[in-house]
């Protein structure tokens, strides 16, 4: 704060002076009133300051109250004697001085009894600020007209206040009435970093959108260190360039703002418009609305604002397309409807197709059965389209009741053709059906449905079937005949196994049991039938007997199920499950008997396609074991029969196959030992990938100054400490270092390391590469910040007499001695120890500064000067 005579407003720097003549050879007791420059925008000169007794002034001190950091200043000083003002001198502007410091030239006068000071100000240059302002004043005597006997310069403290009194350097350093003065301006000028202005763009892929729709916002930026979303629902930004999908439900503004490293920002907005969805429209048309039954009609449809359309009506299909054509063939009056949907709702349209009669009717007539024995019956069935009435036509007749469709039973005794005629306004149409009547009596052989004669319905059993053959006619067979047994093994409607059973003659109304030879049962469902008077070879052995009915020789089929084991292999497994090259891999597979019969001992065969080319290159037999119905067993290769047990993995893609009830080599005793209901589900495969091992990188650090072991942990060191790095790796072919050199080697040490500067950290990273990729290991070393040194003097508290001795004591507080230096009278030229002291004789105000990397410190010893009157 200013002394009580002045109140600071912070408009500009305020400077002041105070002066006096001597009293008993010292600057004391004759101090005049101070003078201050105005604390206004224009600043200006202070009032003249004088000795209280009106004598010539010998002692002057200066005052400063720092102003705002935004005002550049320069200082002027002027001497006066009995109303005569000598030439004023000024410093440079602070911003134009050397590192913010400047000094005026000498202002020369004679027998000075007044002095004044002025301040000029202006705005600091753009991007610059001023701080740590000090004013200094120096007095000098003339010798041969030259200001060459200067005294010690006295400075105001940083932060404001009065300096000590300055005297000239005449009279052996005790001062007197001075002739010259100069003023000093010291300050710190700080230049702000140049601003970085980011730019940003923001666009929408689609704008406007409809309700329920979505779009993508995309942004790019330059000179930006970060970006964020500041407006818009569902908008998320996490990078300086990118995109984000949004689905706004109403119109709104989306805004992004990006920031530069200097704190400057830029924003961009997109006004998203959300329109209400428009209701879909549907349009359906027909190539004709009146057609004959079964005629082709083309339906054409289109829509607007629809996402899909569907159709109803016989044969109408849209495939969800919003437009297209489809062909239909209506046989009755039909209404076709198109329904289209979209975000705005649903739209429909329909077309009705009317069937018109444009010609005679159509009619069909069938007889079932068409062949039968005399005394039996058949059924006549008719149907028509476009008919008004239908009736029997010709002979023999049958009753229709004029119905256009129906059926009636008939019992002719001879072969007969029946005719129906159907009428409409355009005419009539006939249809016929013929029946064949066979004679009653004679020989008639039939076969009963076969039954199981011997054996059990389990896989591998020998089964025999029998059938009773009966002559239900009235005439004995004239000779022998055969009965054919047929088995549908695959149950697919085709008979795969046959046996011809010999029959002798068979009297009328008698029966004989025929037995087939044995069939080795296979698991699954099968059927068997018997056909009398039938031989598998055909020819003369077939149909040896003339019968009254040749269509009833074969029996109904007997369907039966053979129980069997069914071995199913689950997907094989590997261990380890995520292998890397060089691993020893073992294989296993779980086999389940999902059949209904226990399975005897059997092995499982493992085969490996190493090159994944469809060819199996590695083989391993397992041991054998039985599996009960519904149970499981786990198999692993055991190397039986000179096969493999494990596999050493190589990089690449491979396929392992496990096959239950299989053994190497094919045809071995243990190969296909179990009869199964399904022999095609024994195998399962698993494809897996083996990768090369990922390199590992290990980086260690050692403080070589303090000693100790290497460590993989981050460490902190002191200034001047030195470190060494050691590294190792696995599965790597080369390694490189960040902030140090690994020279491509996969292991080593490095002692030529650049340590971090005080108060900072450096991360050293080892990166090792190999066939399996890259591995890295970072390690951070932090150098502790340096503390400023300390400098003290027991004589700095109070002014001392000129010529007295002053002692200065220092402590470098860890700073390197060689990096520290003194400036000041009597200070040592070099420093070799952390602590120390020195003495100096005070010939004037003495300021000593100790400078180190950790900071600077100054101590001033002020004096009480001796002054001699002239």
PDB file of N, CA and C in Angstrom, residues 1-3 6-17 35-39 62-69 119 131-136 155-163:
ATOM      1  N   UNK A   1       0.840  -1.190   0.000  1.00  0.00           N
ATOM      2  CA  UNK A   1       0.000   0.000   0.000  1.00  0.00           C
ATOM      3  C   UNK A   1       0.889   1.259   0.000  1.00  0.00           C
ATOM      4  N   UNK A   2       0.363   2.384  -0.517  1.00  0.00           N
ATOM      5  CA  UNK A   2       1.065   3.659  -0.475  1.00  0.00           C
ATOM      6  C   UNK A   2       1.076   4.223   0.952  1.00  0.00           C
ATOM      7  N   UNK A   3       2.016   5.103   1.241  1.00  0.00           N
ATOM      8  CA  UNK A   3       1.930   5.823   2.518  1.00  0.00           C
ATOM      9  C   UNK A   3       0.619   6.574   2.604  1.00  0.00           C
ATOM     10  N   UNK A   6      -1.015   9.049  -0.012  1.00  0.00           N
ATOM     11  CA  UNK A   6      -1.513   8.657  -1.331  1.00  0.00           C
ATOM     12  C   UNK A   6      -2.399   7.441  -1.185  1.00  0.00           C
ATOM     13  N   UNK A   7      -3.478   7.423  -1.887  1.00  0.00           N
ATOM     14  CA  UNK A   7      -4.327   6.234  -1.959  1.00  0.00           C
ATOM     15  C   UNK A   7      -4.220   5.640  -3.362  1.00  0.00           C
ATOM     16  N   UNK A   8      -3.837   4.350  -3.428  1.00  0.00           N
ATOM     17  CA  UNK A   8      -3.658   3.701  -4.731  1.00  0.00           C
ATOM     18  C   UNK A   8      -4.996   3.257  -5.292  1.00  0.00           C
ATOM     19  N   UNK A   9      -5.217   3.546  -6.547  1.00  0.00           N
ATOM     20  CA  UNK A   9      -6.417   3.056  -7.221  1.00  0.00           C
ATOM     21  C   UNK A   9      -6.084   1.962  -8.218  1.00  0.00           C
ATOM     22  N   UNK A  10      -4.792   1.692  -8.443  1.00  0.00           N
ATOM     23  CA  UNK A  10      -4.414   0.649  -9.388  1.00  0.00           C
ATOM     24  C   UNK A  10      -4.505   1.076 -10.825  1.00  0.00           C
ATOM     25  N   UNK A  11      -4.597   2.413 -11.089  1.00  0.00           N
ATOM     26  CA  UNK A  11      -4.697   2.882 -12.470  1.00  0.00           C
ATOM     27  C   UNK A  11      -3.360   2.797 -13.176  1.00  0.00           C
ATOM     28  N   UNK A  12      -2.280   3.139 -12.450  1.00  0.00           N
ATOM     29  CA  UNK A  12      -0.941   3.113 -13.023  1.00  0.00           C
ATOM     30  C   UNK A  12       0.055   2.905 -11.907  1.00  0.00           C
ATOM     31  N   UNK A  13       1.313   2.722 -12.266  1.00  0.00           N
ATOM     32  CA  UNK A  13       2.369   2.673 -11.264  1.00  0.00           C
ATOM     33  C   UNK A  13       2.514   4.049 -10.636  1.00  0.00           C
ATOM     34  N   UNK A  14       2.661   4.100  -9.313  1.00  0.00           N
ATOM     35  CA  UNK A  14       2.882   5.353  -8.587  1.00  0.00           C
ATOM     36  C   UNK A  14       4.314   5.353  -8.089  1.00  0.00           C
ATOM     37  N   UNK A  15       5.049   6.425  -8.420  1.00  0.00           N
ATOM     38  CA  UNK A  15       6.430   6.578  -7.969  1.00  0.00           C
ATOM     39  C   UNK A  15       6.515   7.753  -7.003  1.00  0.00           C
ATOM     40  N   UNK A  16       7.515   7.716  -6.136  1.00  0.00           N
ATOM     41  CA  UNK A  16       7.687   8.810  -5.164  1.00  0.00           C
ATOM     42  C   UNK A  16       9.142   9.035  -4.840  1.00  0.00           C
ATOM     43  N   UNK A  17       9.446  10.224  -4.322  1.00  0.00           N
ATOM     44  CA  UNK A  17      10.799  10.564  -3.889  1.00  0.00           C
ATOM     45  C   UNK A  17      10.736  11.213  -2.510  1.00  0.00           C
ATOM     46  N   UNK A  35       7.105  13.212  -2.329  1.00  0.00           N
ATOM     47  CA  UNK A  35       6.330  13.596  -3.496  1.00  0.00           C
ATOM     48  C   UNK A  35       5.981  12.369  -4.325  1.00  0.00           C
ATOM     49  N   UNK A  36       4.708  12.292  -4.781  1.00  0.00           N
ATOM     50  CA  UNK A  36       4.241  11.108  -5.508  1.00  0.00           C
ATOM     51  C   UNK A  36       3.675  11.495  -6.856  1.00  0.00           C
ATOM     52  N   UNK A  37       3.856  10.619  -7.816  1.00  0.00           N
ATOM     53  CA  UNK A  37       3.233  10.847  -9.120  1.00  0.00           C
ATOM     54  C   UNK A  37       1.742  10.566  -9.002  1.00  0.00           C
ATOM     55  N   UNK A  38       0.925  11.219  -9.855  1.00  0.00           N
ATOM     56  CA  UNK A  38      -0.536  11.025  -9.757  1.00  0.00           C
ATOM     57  C   UNK A  38      -0.932   9.579 -10.107  1.00  0.00           C
ATOM     58  N   UNK A  39      -1.895   9.054  -9.354  1.00  0.00           N
ATOM     59  CA  UNK A  39      -2.440   7.727  -9.665  1.00  0.00           C
ATOM     60  C   UNK A  39      -3.627   7.898 -10.610  1.00  0.00           C
ATOM     61  N   UNK A  62      13.798   6.492  -3.195  1.00  0.00           N
ATOM     62  CA  UNK A  62      12.732   6.383  -4.180  1.00  0.00           C
ATOM     63  C   UNK A  62      11.663   5.414  -3.677  1.00  0.00           C
ATOM     64  N   UNK A  63      10.444   5.638  -4.135  1.00  0.00           N
ATOM     65  CA  UNK A  63       9.293   4.804  -3.737  1.00  0.00           C
ATOM     66  C   UNK A  63       8.591   4.282  -5.008  1.00  0.00           C
ATOM     67  N   UNK A  64       8.043   3.076  -4.898  1.00  0.00           N
ATOM     68  CA  UNK A  64       7.256   2.520  -6.011  1.00  0.00           C
ATOM     69  C   UNK A  64       6.081   1.735  -5.449  1.00  0.00           C
ATOM     70  N   UNK A  65       4.932   1.937  -6.053  1.00  0.00           N
ATOM     71  CA  UNK A  65       3.757   1.084  -5.795  1.00  0.00           C
ATOM     72  C   UNK A  65       3.348   0.515  -7.151  1.00  0.00           C
ATOM     73  N   UNK A  66       3.626  -0.818  -7.425  1.00  0.00           N
ATOM     74  CA  UNK A  66       3.385  -1.366  -8.772  1.00  0.00           C
ATOM     75  C   UNK A  66       1.937  -1.190  -9.202  1.00  0.00           C
ATOM     76  N   UNK A  67       1.791  -0.850 -10.437  1.00  0.00           N
ATOM     77  CA  UNK A  67       0.452  -0.691 -10.997  1.00  0.00           C
ATOM     78  C   UNK A  67      -0.054  -1.984 -11.628  1.00  0.00           C
ATOM     79  N   UNK A  68      -1.059  -1.896 -12.521  1.00  0.00           N
ATOM     80  CA  UNK A  68      -1.631  -3.097 -13.148  1.00  0.00           C
ATOM     81  C   UNK A  68      -0.624  -3.741 -14.093  1.00  0.00           C
ATOM     82  N   UNK A  69      -0.823  -5.044 -14.293  1.00  0.00           N
ATOM     83  CA  UNK A  69       0.092  -5.804 -15.138  1.00  0.00           C
ATOM     84  C   UNK A  69      -0.061  -5.456 -16.610  1.00  0.00           C
ATOM     85  N   UNK A 119       6.034   9.483 -14.042  1.00  0.00           N
ATOM     86  CA  UNK A 119       5.653   8.192 -14.609  1.00  0.00           C
ATOM     87  C   UNK A 119       4.867   8.435 -15.880  1.00  0.00           C
ATOM     88  N   UNK A 131       5.421  -7.385 -14.395  1.00  0.00           N
ATOM     89  CA  UNK A 131       5.349  -7.713 -12.977  1.00  0.00           C
ATOM     90  C   UNK A 131       6.718  -7.492 -12.353  1.00  0.00           C
ATOM     91  N   UNK A 132       6.780  -7.676 -11.012  1.00  0.00           N
ATOM     92  CA  UNK A 132       8.037  -7.570 -10.254  1.00  0.00           C
ATOM     93  C   UNK A 132       8.763  -6.252 -10.518  1.00  0.00           C
ATOM     94  N   UNK A 133       8.016  -5.133 -10.476  1.00  0.00           N
ATOM     95  CA  UNK A 133       8.597  -3.830 -10.793  1.00  0.00           C
ATOM     96  C   UNK A 133       9.425  -3.319  -9.609  1.00  0.00           C
ATOM     97  N   UNK A 134      10.650  -2.825  -9.888  1.00  0.00           N
ATOM     98  CA  UNK A 134      11.507  -2.158  -8.916  1.00  0.00           C
ATOM     99  C   UNK A 134      12.007  -0.854  -9.531  1.00  0.00           C
ATOM    100  N   UNK A 135      12.060   0.203  -8.706  1.00  0.00           N
ATOM    101  CA  UNK A 135      12.701   1.452  -9.118  1.00  0.00           C
ATOM    102  C   UNK A 135      14.002   1.604  -8.340  1.00  0.00           C
ATOM    103  N   UNK A 136      15.000   2.145  -8.979  1.00  0.00           N
ATOM    104  CA  UNK A 136      16.294   2.388  -8.314  1.00  0.00           C
ATOM    105  C   UNK A 136      16.762   3.807  -8.567  1.00  0.00           C
ATOM    106  N   UNK A 155      17.415   0.297  -4.418  1.00  0.00           N
ATOM    107  CA  UNK A 155      16.218  -0.179  -5.105  1.00  0.00           C
ATOM    108  C   UNK A 155      15.048  -0.314  -4.141  1.00  0.00           C
ATOM    109  N   UNK A 156      13.866  -0.090  -4.705  1.00  0.00           N
ATOM    110  CA  UNK A 156      12.648  -0.401  -3.936  1.00  0.00           C
ATOM    111  C   UNK A 156      12.473  -1.921  -3.872  1.00  0.00           C
ATOM    112  N   UNK A 157      11.800  -2.423  -2.842  1.00  0.00           N
ATOM    113  CA  UNK A 157      11.556  -3.872  -2.781  1.00  0.00           C
ATOM    114  C   UNK A 157      10.582  -4.296  -3.882  1.00  0.00           C
ATOM    115  N   UNK A 158      10.726  -5.577  -4.313  1.00  0.00           N
ATOM    116  CA  UNK A 158       9.714  -6.129  -5.223  1.00  0.00           C
ATOM    117  C   UNK A 158       8.387  -6.186  -4.482  1.00  0.00           C
ATOM    118  N   UNK A 159       7.360  -5.701  -5.094  1.00  0.00           N
ATOM    119  CA  UNK A 159       6.053  -5.647  -4.446  1.00  0.00           C
ATOM    120  C   UNK A 159       5.719  -4.246  -3.934  1.00  0.00           C
ATOM    121  N   UNK A 160       6.703  -3.343  -3.938  1.00  0.00           N
ATOM    122  CA  UNK A 160       6.413  -1.966  -3.576  1.00  0.00           C
ATOM    123  C   UNK A 160       7.045  -1.541  -2.251  1.00  0.00           C
ATOM    124  N   UNK A 161       7.246  -0.240  -2.122  1.00  0.00           N
ATOM    125  CA  UNK A 161       7.809   0.322  -0.885  1.00  0.00           C
ATOM    126  C   UNK A 161       8.956   1.268  -1.181  1.00  0.00           C
ATOM    127  N   UNK A 162       9.610   1.761  -0.091  1.00  0.00           N
ATOM    128  CA  UNK A 162      10.718   2.727  -0.188  1.00  0.00           C
ATOM    129  C   UNK A 162      12.040   2.007  -0.281  1.00  0.00           C
ATOM    130  N   UNK A 163      12.953   2.596  -1.025  1.00  0.00           N
ATOM    131  CA  UNK A 163      14.339   2.141  -1.030  1.00  0.00           C
ATOM    132  C   UNK A 163      15.068   2.768   0.157  1.00  0.00           C
TER     133      UNK A 163
END
